[in-house]
Amino acid sequence: MRKTLTGLLAVLAMGLGTLSLHAEPLAYPHKVVTLVTHSSPGGGSDVFLRELTKYLGKYIGATFIVENVQGGSGAKAVARVAGAPADGSVFYATTPTYIYTSLLSKPSATYKDLEPLVNLFADSEVIYTRTDGPFNTLQDVIDKAKKERGRWGAANPASLERQAAEQLKRAAGVNAAIVTHEGGGDMMLNVMNGTLDIGIGEIQELRSQLAAGTIRLLATFNPERIPEKPDVPTVRESGYDVSLVKFRGLAGPKGLPEDVTKVWDVAIKNVLADPDYKKRYTEEVLVPNFIPHAQYQAFITNFADTTEAFLKETGAVK
């Protein structure tokens, strides 16, 4: 009898475990949800969203589509989402770009017109160059910039990558030309064909070229070396006191209902713990940095205030 009871309990436990692992997706008020990005196809936010959508449907009862709205360094995408209904049907992929665009220009809608929903990741910014080019280290790039100025690529005029490049210029005492693009894919092409000495971007944009061995990483702006890329030095280790980390999350129109934000808080925690997704984002060198809805507004406000202070210090804004 005892053995029989033990066996039944074991079977029951296995069944409950299976139920918890394969629970029904959370009910949601919309069958289709649009995730908007300012990034071009192949750019960092585009890759992030398209990979995320492969797993979200397991945890939220909806179909997710990605919409690329390019132009104005993110201004058009922000305006698209700010003007959408605040019902949970449309969201924007937040990165520092939407803060920089709001501060450096006068768009029709700014980061203040969106409601931060939830943050998912911290993303490593890296400096890369083509493998068959003349640069083996970051110092090689700086040495050329001292002699011939040089050309460095950044994703768009109002981006963390652009500010990383500007801060590196200042720290190194060089006057390299910063060439901006509307997306990481376009910048990659110009690095590969030698138009640019280096590009600054995220590893997830570079995965195909890294696997093919056509580009090399010269440094990361992370405070510490990337665990998955231990041979890549930090910019600080290379002798230049610059350190930056990118955030990746979601925001919607202002006034999101509580029943929507609660679903996303639960679903994002679950999707970040999903073993299949975890394997994918670890390969992309994305670090989970879950910030729930109740705390994300304060995070964005603090980032924006710090960024504005830096831009005023450097004379970029008055």
PDB file of C-alpha atoms in Angstrom:
ATOM      1  CA  MET A   1       0.000   0.000   0.000  1.00  0.00           C
ATOM      2  CA  ARG A   2       2.802   2.412   0.925  1.00  0.00           C
ATOM      3  CA  LYS A   3       4.591   1.742  -2.364  1.00  0.00           C
ATOM      4  CA  THR A   4       1.372   2.205  -4.286  1.00  0.00           C
ATOM      5  CA  LEU A   5       0.646   5.508  -2.518  1.00  0.00           C
ATOM      6  CA  THR A   6       4.203   6.707  -3.144  1.00  0.00           C
ATOM      7  CA  GLY A   7       3.881   5.836  -6.814  1.00  0.00           C
ATOM      8  CA  LEU A   8       0.581   7.678  -7.100  1.00  0.00           C
ATOM      9  CA  LEU A   9       2.046  10.757  -5.442  1.00  0.00           C
ATOM     10  CA  ALA A  10       5.009  10.660  -7.814  1.00  0.00           C
ATOM     11  CA  VAL A  11       2.719  10.445 -10.834  1.00  0.00           C
ATOM     12  CA  LEU A  12       0.583  13.290  -9.437  1.00  0.00           C
ATOM     13  CA  ALA A  13       3.663  15.439  -8.851  1.00  0.00           C
ATOM     14  CA  MET A  14       4.820  14.798 -12.415  1.00  0.00           C
ATOM     15  CA  GLY A  15       1.401  15.728 -13.693  1.00  0.00           C
ATOM     16  CA  LEU A  16       1.319  18.956 -11.716  1.00  0.00           C
ATOM     17  CA  GLY A  17       4.799  19.801 -12.943  1.00  0.00           C
ATOM     18  CA  THR A  18       3.680  19.261 -16.520  1.00  0.00           C
ATOM     19  CA  LEU A  19       0.668  21.464 -15.950  1.00  0.00           C
ATOM     20  CA  SER A  20       2.810  24.298 -14.552  1.00  0.00           C
ATOM     21  CA  LEU A  21       5.271  24.068 -17.425  1.00  0.00           C
ATOM     22  CA  HIS A  22       2.516  24.012 -20.037  1.00  0.00           C
ATOM     23  CA  ALA A  23       0.036  26.424 -18.446  1.00  0.00           C
ATOM     24  CA  GLU A  24      -2.361  28.239 -20.730  1.00  0.00           C
ATOM     25  CA  PRO A  25      -1.242  31.686 -21.920  1.00  0.00           C
ATOM     26  CA  LEU A  26      -2.623  34.582 -19.878  1.00  0.00           C
ATOM     27  CA  ALA A  27      -5.890  36.008 -21.175  1.00  0.00           C
ATOM     28  CA  TYR A  28      -5.425  39.288 -23.055  1.00  0.00           C
ATOM     29  CA  PRO A  29      -7.920  41.849 -24.395  1.00  0.00           C
ATOM     30  CA  HIS A  30      -6.502  41.761 -27.961  1.00  0.00           C
ATOM     31  CA  LYS A  31      -5.874  38.959 -30.402  1.00  0.00           C
ATOM     32  CA  VAL A  32      -3.142  40.877 -32.251  1.00  0.00           C
ATOM     33  CA  VAL A  33      -0.508  43.106 -30.643  1.00  0.00           C
ATOM     34  CA  THR A  34       1.832  45.334 -32.675  1.00  0.00           C
ATOM     35  CA  LEU A  35       5.387  45.910 -31.454  1.00  0.00           C
ATOM     36  CA  VAL A  36       6.858  49.017 -33.084  1.00  0.00           C
ATOM     37  CA  THR A  37      10.551  49.761 -33.541  1.00  0.00           C
ATOM     38  CA  HIS A  38      12.466  52.658 -35.061  1.00  0.00           C
ATOM     39  CA  SER A  39      15.121  50.167 -36.151  1.00  0.00           C
ATOM     40  CA  SER A  40      15.595  49.014 -39.720  1.00  0.00           C
ATOM     41  CA  PRO A  41      15.312  45.276 -40.468  1.00  0.00           C
ATOM     42  CA  GLY A  42      18.381  43.585 -39.016  1.00  0.00           C
ATOM     43  CA  GLY A  43      19.015  46.385 -36.530  1.00  0.00           C
ATOM     44  CA  GLY A  44      19.274  45.752 -32.793  1.00  0.00           C
ATOM     45  CA  SER A  45      15.677  46.499 -31.779  1.00  0.00           C
ATOM     46  CA  ASP A  46      14.290  44.689 -34.813  1.00  0.00           C
ATOM     47  CA  VAL A  47      16.255  41.535 -33.965  1.00  0.00           C
ATOM     48  CA  PHE A  48      15.279  41.842 -30.278  1.00  0.00           C
ATOM     49  CA  LEU A  49      11.558  42.084 -31.030  1.00  0.00           C
ATOM     50  CA  ARG A  50      11.458  39.360 -33.667  1.00  0.00           C
ATOM     51  CA  GLU A  51      13.219  36.921 -31.369  1.00  0.00           C
ATOM     52  CA  LEU A  52      10.961  37.878 -28.439  1.00  0.00           C
ATOM     53  CA  THR A  53       7.793  37.311 -30.479  1.00  0.00           C
ATOM     54  CA  LYS A  54       8.775  33.673 -30.989  1.00  0.00           C
ATOM     55  CA  TYR A  55       8.199  33.059 -27.275  1.00  0.00           C
ATOM     56  CA  LEU A  56       5.647  35.632 -26.095  1.00  0.00           C
ATOM     57  CA  GLY A  57       2.689  33.677 -27.436  1.00  0.00           C
ATOM     58  CA  LYS A  58       3.405  30.918 -24.915  1.00  0.00           C
ATOM     59  CA  TYR A  59       2.668  33.345 -22.080  1.00  0.00           C
ATOM     60  CA  ILE A  60       0.194  35.897 -23.488  1.00  0.00           C
ATOM     61  CA  GLY A  61      -2.867  34.818 -25.462  1.00  0.00           C
ATOM     62  CA  ALA A  62      -2.222  36.974 -28.516  1.00  0.00           C
ATOM     63  CA  THR A  63      -0.368  37.065 -31.829  1.00  0.00           C
ATOM     64  CA  PHE A  64       2.557  39.504 -31.992  1.00  0.00           C
ATOM     65  CA  ILE A  65       3.744  41.338 -35.091  1.00  0.00           C
ATOM     66  CA  VAL A  66       6.711  43.678 -35.554  1.00  0.00           C
ATOM     67  CA  GLU A  67       6.304  47.000 -37.360  1.00  0.00           C
ATOM     68  CA  ASN A  68       9.361  48.968 -38.529  1.00  0.00           C
ATOM     69  CA  VAL A  69       8.683  52.727 -38.494  1.00  0.00           C
ATOM     70  CA  GLN A  70      11.883  54.438 -39.585  1.00  0.00           C
ATOM     71  CA  GLY A  71      12.710  58.113 -39.744  1.00  0.00           C
ATOM     72  CA  GLY A  72      13.699  60.994 -37.523  1.00  0.00           C
ATOM     73  CA  SER A  73      16.040  58.896 -35.379  1.00  0.00           C
ATOM     74  CA  GLY A  74      13.045  57.221 -33.793  1.00  0.00           C
ATOM     75  CA  ALA A  75      10.718  60.233 -33.757  1.00  0.00           C
ATOM     76  CA  LYS A  76       8.241  58.707 -36.221  1.00  0.00           C
ATOM     77  CA  ALA A  77       8.018  55.472 -34.279  1.00  0.00           C
ATOM     78  CA  VAL A  78       7.423  57.288 -30.985  1.00  0.00           C
ATOM     79  CA  ALA A  79       4.714  59.428 -32.598  1.00  0.00           C
ATOM     80  CA  ARG A  80       3.092  56.302 -34.045  1.00  0.00           C
ATOM     81  CA  VAL A  81       2.780  54.694 -30.610  1.00  0.00           C
ATOM     82  CA  ALA A  82       1.923  57.900 -28.728  1.00  0.00           C
ATOM     83  CA  GLY A  83      -1.056  58.365 -31.065  1.00  0.00           C
ATOM     84  CA  ALA A  84      -2.306  54.786 -30.698  1.00  0.00           C
ATOM     85  CA  PRO A  85      -5.106  53.712 -28.330  1.00  0.00           C
ATOM     86  CA  ALA A  86      -3.899  53.128 -24.754  1.00  0.00           C
ATOM     87  CA  ASP A  87      -5.467  49.681 -24.642  1.00  0.00           C
ATOM     88  CA  GLY A  88      -2.492  47.330 -24.850  1.00  0.00           C
ATOM     89  CA  SER A  89      -2.651  46.746 -28.603  1.00  0.00           C
ATOM     90  CA  VAL A  90       0.475  48.737 -29.568  1.00  0.00           C
ATOM     91  CA  PHE A  91       3.875  49.058 -27.890  1.00  0.00           C
ATOM     92  CA  TYR A  92       7.255  50.578 -28.675  1.00  0.00           C
ATOM     93  CA  ALA A  93      10.679  48.964 -28.175  1.00  0.00           C
ATOM     94  CA  THR A  94      12.415  51.283 -25.726  1.00  0.00           C
ATOM     95  CA  THR A  95      16.146  51.958 -25.931  1.00  0.00           C
ATOM     96  CA  PRO A  96      18.163  55.066 -25.026  1.00  0.00           C
ATOM     97  CA  THR A  97      17.506  56.325 -28.571  1.00  0.00           C
ATOM     98  CA  TYR A  98      14.025  57.564 -27.715  1.00  0.00           C
ATOM     99  CA  ILE A  99      15.469  59.589 -24.848  1.00  0.00           C
ATOM    100  CA  TYR A 100      18.242  61.111 -26.978  1.00  0.00           C
ATOM    101  CA  THR A 101      15.881  61.927 -29.846  1.00  0.00           C
ATOM    102  CA  SER A 102      13.530  63.701 -27.433  1.00  0.00           C
ATOM    103  CA  LEU A 103      16.354  65.775 -25.924  1.00  0.00           C
ATOM    104  CA  LEU A 104      18.337  66.587 -29.070  1.00  0.00           C
ATOM    105  CA  SER A 105      15.457  67.616 -31.327  1.00  0.00           C
ATOM    106  CA  LYS A 106      11.888  68.830 -31.140  1.00  0.00           C
ATOM    107  CA  PRO A 107       9.766  65.866 -32.221  1.00  0.00           C
ATOM    108  CA  SER A 108       5.984  65.960 -32.201  1.00  0.00           C
ATOM    109  CA  ALA A 109       5.997  63.309 -29.460  1.00  0.00           C
ATOM    110  CA  THR A 110       8.726  62.600 -26.907  1.00  0.00           C
ATOM    111  CA  TYR A 111       9.523  59.894 -24.372  1.00  0.00           C
ATOM    112  CA  LYS A 112       7.265  61.780 -21.959  1.00  0.00           C
ATOM    113  CA  ASP A 113       4.284  60.967 -24.206  1.00  0.00           C
ATOM    114  CA  LEU A 114       4.796  57.226 -23.714  1.00  0.00           C
ATOM    115  CA  GLU A 115       4.198  55.107 -20.625  1.00  0.00           C
ATOM    116  CA  PRO A 116       7.095  52.761 -19.772  1.00  0.00           C
ATOM    117  CA  LEU A 117       5.691  49.229 -19.558  1.00  0.00           C
ATOM    118  CA  VAL A 118       8.490  46.863 -18.533  1.00  0.00           C
ATOM    119  CA  ASN A 119      12.234  46.423 -19.077  1.00  0.00           C
ATOM    120  CA  LEU A 120      13.757  43.138 -20.201  1.00  0.00           C
ATOM    121  CA  PHE A 121      17.492  43.473 -20.805  1.00  0.00           C
ATOM    122  CA  ALA A 122      20.740  45.327 -20.460  1.00  0.00           C
ATOM    123  CA  ASP A 123      22.560  45.194 -23.787  1.00  0.00           C
ATOM    124  CA  SER A 124      26.300  45.337 -24.395  1.00  0.00           C
ATOM    125  CA  GLU A 125      27.628  48.028 -26.733  1.00  0.00           C
ATOM    126  CA  VAL A 126      30.694  46.935 -28.708  1.00  0.00           C
ATOM    127  CA  ILE A 127      33.205  48.393 -31.133  1.00  0.00           C
ATOM    128  CA  TYR A 128      33.782  46.242 -34.201  1.00  0.00           C
ATOM    129  CA  THR A 129      35.720  46.304 -37.483  1.00  0.00           C
ATOM    130  CA  ARG A 130      36.132  44.077 -40.510  1.00  0.00           C
ATOM    131  CA  THR A 131      38.493  41.153 -40.043  1.00  0.00           C
ATOM    132  CA  ASP A 132      40.442  41.828 -43.248  1.00  0.00           C
ATOM    133  CA  GLY A 133      40.977  45.485 -42.330  1.00  0.00           C
ATOM    134  CA  PRO A 134      44.016  47.201 -40.813  1.00  0.00           C
ATOM    135  CA  PHE A 135      42.793  47.327 -37.183  1.00  0.00           C
ATOM    136  CA  ASN A 136      43.602  44.647 -34.622  1.00  0.00           C
ATOM    137  CA  THR A 137      43.023  46.713 -31.469  1.00  0.00           C
ATOM    138  CA  LEU A 138      41.130  49.804 -30.402  1.00  0.00           C
ATOM    139  CA  GLN A 139      44.459  51.576 -30.078  1.00  0.00           C
ATOM    140  CA  ASP A 140      45.077  51.003 -33.811  1.00  0.00           C
ATOM    141  CA  VAL A 141      41.824  52.858 -34.509  1.00  0.00           C
ATOM    142  CA  ILE A 142      42.764  55.735 -32.208  1.00  0.00           C
ATOM    143  CA  ASP A 143      46.240  55.995 -33.740  1.00  0.00           C
ATOM    144  CA  LYS A 144      44.740  56.358 -37.213  1.00  0.00           C
ATOM    145  CA  ALA A 145      42.253  58.948 -35.965  1.00  0.00           C
ATOM    146  CA  LYS A 146      45.153  60.994 -34.603  1.00  0.00           C
ATOM    147  CA  LYS A 147      46.895  60.942 -37.980  1.00  0.00           C
ATOM    148  CA  GLU A 148      44.076  60.913 -40.528  1.00  0.00           C
ATOM    149  CA  ARG A 149      40.935  61.703 -38.499  1.00  0.00           C
ATOM    150  CA  GLY A 150      39.127  58.455 -39.368  1.00  0.00           C
ATOM    151  CA  ARG A 151      35.434  57.573 -39.832  1.00  0.00           C
ATOM    152  CA  TRP A 152      33.375  55.879 -37.119  1.00  0.00           C
ATOM    153  CA  GLY A 153      29.827  54.545 -37.491  1.00  0.00           C
ATOM    154  CA  ALA A 154      26.845  54.885 -35.144  1.00  0.00           C
ATOM    155  CA  ALA A 155      23.283  53.634 -35.573  1.00  0.00           C
ATOM    156  CA  ASN A 156      21.583  57.036 -35.791  1.00  0.00           C
ATOM    157  CA  PRO A 157      22.154  60.673 -34.757  1.00  0.00           C
ATOM    158  CA  ALA A 158      20.227  60.337 -31.490  1.00  0.00           C
ATOM    159  CA  SER A 159      21.473  57.110 -29.962  1.00  0.00           C
ATOM    160  CA  LEU A 160      23.557  55.728 -27.152  1.00  0.00           C
ATOM    161  CA  GLU A 161      25.991  54.510 -29.810  1.00  0.00           C
ATOM    162  CA  ARG A 162      26.438  58.072 -31.061  1.00  0.00           C
ATOM    163  CA  GLN A 163      27.090  59.320 -27.546  1.00  0.00           C
ATOM    164  CA  ALA A 164      29.506  56.429 -26.942  1.00  0.00           C
ATOM    165  CA  ALA A 165      31.437  57.484 -30.035  1.00  0.00           C
ATOM    166  CA  GLU A 166      31.447  61.137 -28.958  1.00  0.00           C
ATOM    167  CA  GLN A 167      32.627  60.243 -25.454  1.00  0.00           C
ATOM    168  CA  LEU A 168      35.386  58.032 -26.870  1.00  0.00           C
ATOM    169  CA  LYS A 169      36.494  60.860 -29.160  1.00  0.00           C
ATOM    170  CA  ARG A 170      36.730  63.204 -26.201  1.00  0.00           C
ATOM    171  CA  ALA A 171      38.524  60.680 -23.986  1.00  0.00           C
ATOM    172  CA  ALA A 172      41.043  59.852 -26.741  1.00  0.00           C
ATOM    173  CA  GLY A 173      41.555  63.460 -27.819  1.00  0.00           C
ATOM    174  CA  VAL A 174      40.775  62.781 -31.501  1.00  0.00           C
ATOM    175  CA  ASN A 175      38.397  64.321 -34.031  1.00  0.00           C
ATOM    176  CA  ALA A 176      37.092  61.302 -35.917  1.00  0.00           C
ATOM    177  CA  ALA A 177      34.060  61.874 -38.146  1.00  0.00           C
ATOM    178  CA  ILE A 178      30.965  60.196 -36.645  1.00  0.00           C
ATOM    179  CA  VAL A 179      28.809  58.893 -39.498  1.00  0.00           C
ATOM    180  CA  THR A 180      25.248  58.101 -38.432  1.00  0.00           C
ATOM    181  CA  HIS A 181      22.711  55.753 -40.015  1.00  0.00           C
ATOM    182  CA  GLU A 182      19.026  54.926 -39.604  1.00  0.00           C
ATOM    183  CA  GLY A 183      19.862  51.392 -38.535  1.00  0.00           C
ATOM    184  CA  GLY A 184      22.579  48.931 -37.649  1.00  0.00           C
ATOM    185  CA  GLY A 185      22.199  46.971 -40.887  1.00  0.00           C
ATOM    186  CA  ASP A 186      23.215  49.927 -43.057  1.00  0.00           C
ATOM    187  CA  MET A 187      26.137  50.696 -40.778  1.00  0.00           C
ATOM    188  CA  MET A 188      27.335  47.100 -40.953  1.00  0.00           C
ATOM    189  CA  LEU A 189      27.560  47.292 -44.745  1.00  0.00           C
ATOM    190  CA  ASN A 190      29.753  50.382 -44.552  1.00  0.00           C
ATOM    191  CA  VAL A 191      32.063  48.741 -42.027  1.00  0.00           C
ATOM    192  CA  MET A 192      32.342  45.660 -44.205  1.00  0.00           C
ATOM    193  CA  ASN A 193      33.184  47.605 -47.366  1.00  0.00           C
ATOM    194  CA  GLY A 194      35.779  49.758 -45.620  1.00  0.00           C
ATOM    195  CA  THR A 195      33.881  53.054 -45.783  1.00  0.00           C
ATOM    196  CA  LEU A 196      33.972  53.115 -41.977  1.00  0.00           C
ATOM    197  CA  ASP A 197      36.920  52.201 -39.784  1.00  0.00           C
ATOM    198  CA  ILE A 198      34.658  50.909 -37.015  1.00  0.00           C
ATOM    199  CA  GLY A 199      31.028  50.573 -36.065  1.00  0.00           C
ATOM    200  CA  ILE A 200      29.432  50.770 -32.622  1.00  0.00           C
ATOM    201  CA  GLY A 201      26.498  48.459 -32.027  1.00  0.00           C
ATOM    202  CA  GLU A 202      25.121  45.406 -30.248  1.00  0.00           C
ATOM    203  CA  ILE A 203      26.338  41.838 -30.584  1.00  0.00           C
ATOM    204  CA  GLN A 204      22.892  40.609 -31.634  1.00  0.00           C
ATOM    205  CA  GLU A 205      23.230  42.720 -34.800  1.00  0.00           C
ATOM    206  CA  LEU A 206      26.546  41.085 -35.565  1.00  0.00           C
ATOM    207  CA  ARG A 207      25.891  37.407 -34.924  1.00  0.00           C
ATOM    208  CA  SER A 208      26.012  36.255 -38.568  1.00  0.00           C
ATOM    209  CA  GLN A 209      29.232  38.141 -39.314  1.00  0.00           C
ATOM    210  CA  LEU A 210      30.853  36.991 -36.068  1.00  0.00           C
ATOM    211  CA  ALA A 211      29.964  33.386 -36.860  1.00  0.00           C
ATOM    212  CA  ALA A 212      31.395  33.800 -40.366  1.00  0.00           C
ATOM    213  CA  GLY A 213      34.556  35.420 -39.021  1.00  0.00           C
ATOM    214  CA  THR A 214      34.178  38.522 -41.200  1.00  0.00           C
ATOM    215  CA  ILE A 215      34.270  41.014 -38.328  1.00  0.00           C
ATOM    216  CA  ARG A 216      36.223  41.251 -35.087  1.00  0.00           C
ATOM    217  CA  LEU A 217      35.273  42.869 -31.799  1.00  0.00           C
ATOM    218  CA  LEU A 218      37.803  45.420 -30.582  1.00  0.00           C
ATOM    219  CA  ALA A 219      36.265  46.494 -27.253  1.00  0.00           C
ATOM    220  CA  THR A 220      33.082  46.748 -25.222  1.00  0.00           C
ATOM    221  CA  PHE A 221      31.703  49.801 -23.445  1.00  0.00           C
ATOM    222  CA  ASN A 222      30.529  47.539 -20.596  1.00  0.00           C
ATOM    223  CA  PRO A 223      31.976  48.285 -17.146  1.00  0.00           C
ATOM    224  CA  GLU A 224      33.353  44.716 -17.161  1.00  0.00           C
ATOM    225  CA  ARG A 225      34.263  42.206 -19.836  1.00  0.00           C
ATOM    226  CA  ILE A 226      31.389  40.290 -21.414  1.00  0.00           C
ATOM    227  CA  PRO A 227      31.366  36.783 -19.884  1.00  0.00           C
ATOM    228  CA  GLU A 228      30.582  35.168 -23.253  1.00  0.00           C
ATOM    229  CA  LYS A 229      33.387  37.176 -24.927  1.00  0.00           C
ATOM    230  CA  PRO A 230      36.181  37.089 -22.333  1.00  0.00           C
ATOM    231  CA  ASP A 231      38.906  37.983 -24.845  1.00  0.00           C
ATOM    232  CA  VAL A 232      37.292  41.321 -25.709  1.00  0.00           C
ATOM    233  CA  PRO A 233      38.687  44.117 -23.493  1.00  0.00           C
ATOM    234  CA  THR A 234      36.614  46.960 -22.131  1.00  0.00           C
ATOM    235  CA  VAL A 235      37.154  50.473 -23.437  1.00  0.00           C
ATOM    236  CA  ARG A 236      38.376  51.401 -19.957  1.00  0.00           C
ATOM    237  CA  GLU A 237      40.935  48.591 -20.034  1.00  0.00           C
ATOM    238  CA  SER A 238      42.080  49.991 -23.367  1.00  0.00           C
ATOM    239  CA  GLY A 239      42.912  53.262 -21.635  1.00  0.00           C
ATOM    240  CA  TYR A 240      39.796  55.403 -22.168  1.00  0.00           C
ATOM    241  CA  ASP A 241      37.423  56.149 -19.293  1.00  0.00           C
ATOM    242  CA  VAL A 242      34.079  55.525 -21.014  1.00  0.00           C
ATOM    243  CA  SER A 243      31.437  53.051 -19.838  1.00  0.00           C
ATOM    244  CA  LEU A 244      27.848  52.658 -21.097  1.00  0.00           C
ATOM    245  CA  VAL A 245      25.145  49.965 -21.052  1.00  0.00           C
ATOM    246  CA  LYS A 246      21.982  49.974 -23.154  1.00  0.00           C
ATOM    247  CA  PHE A 247      18.514  49.110 -21.821  1.00  0.00           C
ATOM    248  CA  ARG A 248      15.825  47.267 -23.776  1.00  0.00           C
ATOM    249  CA  GLY A 249      12.170  47.263 -22.836  1.00  0.00           C
ATOM    250  CA  LEU A 250       8.675  48.241 -23.948  1.00  0.00           C
ATOM    251  CA  ALA A 251       6.442  51.315 -23.628  1.00  0.00           C
ATOM    252  CA  GLY A 252       2.925  52.116 -24.705  1.00  0.00           C
ATOM    253  CA  PRO A 253       0.626  55.108 -25.045  1.00  0.00           C
ATOM    254  CA  LYS A 254      -0.001  56.936 -21.774  1.00  0.00           C
ATOM    255  CA  GLY A 255      -2.860  55.599 -19.695  1.00  0.00           C
ATOM    256  CA  LEU A 256      -2.360  51.835 -20.002  1.00  0.00           C
ATOM    257  CA  PRO A 257      -5.002  49.922 -18.021  1.00  0.00           C
ATOM    258  CA  GLU A 258      -3.914  47.930 -14.987  1.00  0.00           C
ATOM    259  CA  ASP A 259      -5.246  44.635 -16.341  1.00  0.00           C
ATOM    260  CA  VAL A 260      -2.822  45.029 -19.275  1.00  0.00           C
ATOM    261  CA  THR A 261       0.260  46.031 -17.266  1.00  0.00           C
ATOM    262  CA  LYS A 262      -0.260  43.162 -14.803  1.00  0.00           C
ATOM    263  CA  VAL A 263      -0.317  40.622 -17.635  1.00  0.00           C
ATOM    264  CA  TRP A 264       2.982  41.947 -19.001  1.00  0.00           C
ATOM    265  CA  ASP A 265       4.659  41.943 -15.579  1.00  0.00           C
ATOM    266  CA  VAL A 266       3.860  38.257 -15.142  1.00  0.00           C
ATOM    267  CA  ALA A 267       4.503  37.259 -18.752  1.00  0.00           C
ATOM    268  CA  ILE A 268       7.916  38.932 -19.037  1.00  0.00           C
ATOM    269  CA  LYS A 269       9.141  37.284 -15.848  1.00  0.00           C
ATOM    270  CA  ASN A 270       8.045  33.952 -17.282  1.00  0.00           C
ATOM    271  CA  VAL A 271       9.467  34.494 -20.751  1.00  0.00           C
ATOM    272  CA  LEU A 272      12.850  35.514 -19.327  1.00  0.00           C
ATOM    273  CA  ALA A 273      12.883  32.233 -17.389  1.00  0.00           C
ATOM    274  CA  ASP A 274      11.901  30.183 -20.446  1.00  0.00           C
ATOM    275  CA  PRO A 275      14.862  27.821 -21.041  1.00  0.00           C
ATOM    276  CA  ASP A 276      14.636  28.009 -24.834  1.00  0.00           C
ATOM    277  CA  TYR A 277      14.502  31.804 -24.864  1.00  0.00           C
ATOM    278  CA  LYS A 278      17.211  31.997 -22.222  1.00  0.00           C
ATOM    279  CA  LYS A 279      19.506  29.992 -24.469  1.00  0.00           C
ATOM    280  CA  ARG A 280      18.825  32.364 -27.365  1.00  0.00           C
ATOM    281  CA  TYR A 281      19.287  35.633 -25.498  1.00  0.00           C
ATOM    282  CA  THR A 282      22.400  34.338 -23.764  1.00  0.00           C
ATOM    283  CA  GLU A 283      23.870  33.641 -27.202  1.00  0.00           C
ATOM    284  CA  GLU A 284      23.024  37.244 -28.101  1.00  0.00           C
ATOM    285  CA  VAL A 285      24.855  38.437 -24.965  1.00  0.00           C
ATOM    286  CA  LEU A 286      21.705  40.038 -23.557  1.00  0.00           C
ATOM    287  CA  VAL A 287      21.654  40.278 -19.759  1.00  0.00           C
ATOM    288  CA  PRO A 288      18.210  39.926 -18.104  1.00  0.00           C
ATOM    289  CA  ASN A 289      17.326  43.130 -16.285  1.00  0.00           C
ATOM    290  CA  PHE A 290      13.657  42.828 -15.391  1.00  0.00           C
ATOM    291  CA  ILE A 291      12.081  46.083 -14.218  1.00  0.00           C
ATOM    292  CA  PRO A 292       8.307  45.834 -13.617  1.00  0.00           C
ATOM    293  CA  HIS A 293       5.811  48.444 -14.665  1.00  0.00           C
ATOM    294  CA  ALA A 294       5.604  50.078 -11.231  1.00  0.00           C
ATOM    295  CA  GLN A 295       9.352  50.833 -11.257  1.00  0.00           C
ATOM    296  CA  TYR A 296      10.094  51.383 -14.936  1.00  0.00           C
ATOM    297  CA  GLN A 297       8.856  54.994 -15.055  1.00  0.00           C
ATOM    298  CA  ALA A 298      11.337  56.020 -12.349  1.00  0.00           C
ATOM    299  CA  PHE A 299      14.144  54.213 -14.190  1.00  0.00           C
ATOM    300  CA  ILE A 300      13.385  56.026 -17.456  1.00  0.00           C
ATOM    301  CA  THR A 301      13.048  59.391 -15.711  1.00  0.00           C
ATOM    302  CA  ASN A 302      16.395  58.946 -13.983  1.00  0.00           C
ATOM    303  CA  PHE A 303      18.087  57.899 -17.236  1.00  0.00           C
ATOM    304  CA  ALA A 304      16.621  60.905 -19.039  1.00  0.00           C
ATOM    305  CA  ASP A 305      17.683  63.347 -16.310  1.00  0.00           C
ATOM    306  CA  THR A 306      21.235  61.951 -16.283  1.00  0.00           C
ATOM    307  CA  THR A 307      21.423  62.047 -20.076  1.00  0.00           C
ATOM    308  CA  GLU A 308      20.142  65.617 -20.243  1.00  0.00           C
ATOM    309  CA  ALA A 309      22.765  66.706 -17.703  1.00  0.00           C
ATOM    310  CA  PHE A 310      25.515  65.108 -19.825  1.00  0.00           C
ATOM    311  CA  LEU A 311      24.228  66.725 -23.032  1.00  0.00           C
ATOM    312  CA  LYS A 312      24.116  70.140 -21.375  1.00  0.00           C
ATOM    313  CA  GLU A 313      27.637  69.646 -20.017  1.00  0.00           C
ATOM    314  CA  THR A 314      28.946  68.879 -23.501  1.00  0.00           C
ATOM    315  CA  GLY A 315      26.990  71.723 -25.125  1.00  0.00           C
ATOM    316  CA  ALA A 316      24.776  69.423 -27.206  1.00  0.00           C
ATOM    317  CA  VAL A 317      21.659  71.000 -25.683  1.00  0.00           C
ATOM    318  CA  LYS A 318      21.129  74.274 -23.857  1.00  0.00           C
TER     319      LYS A 318
END
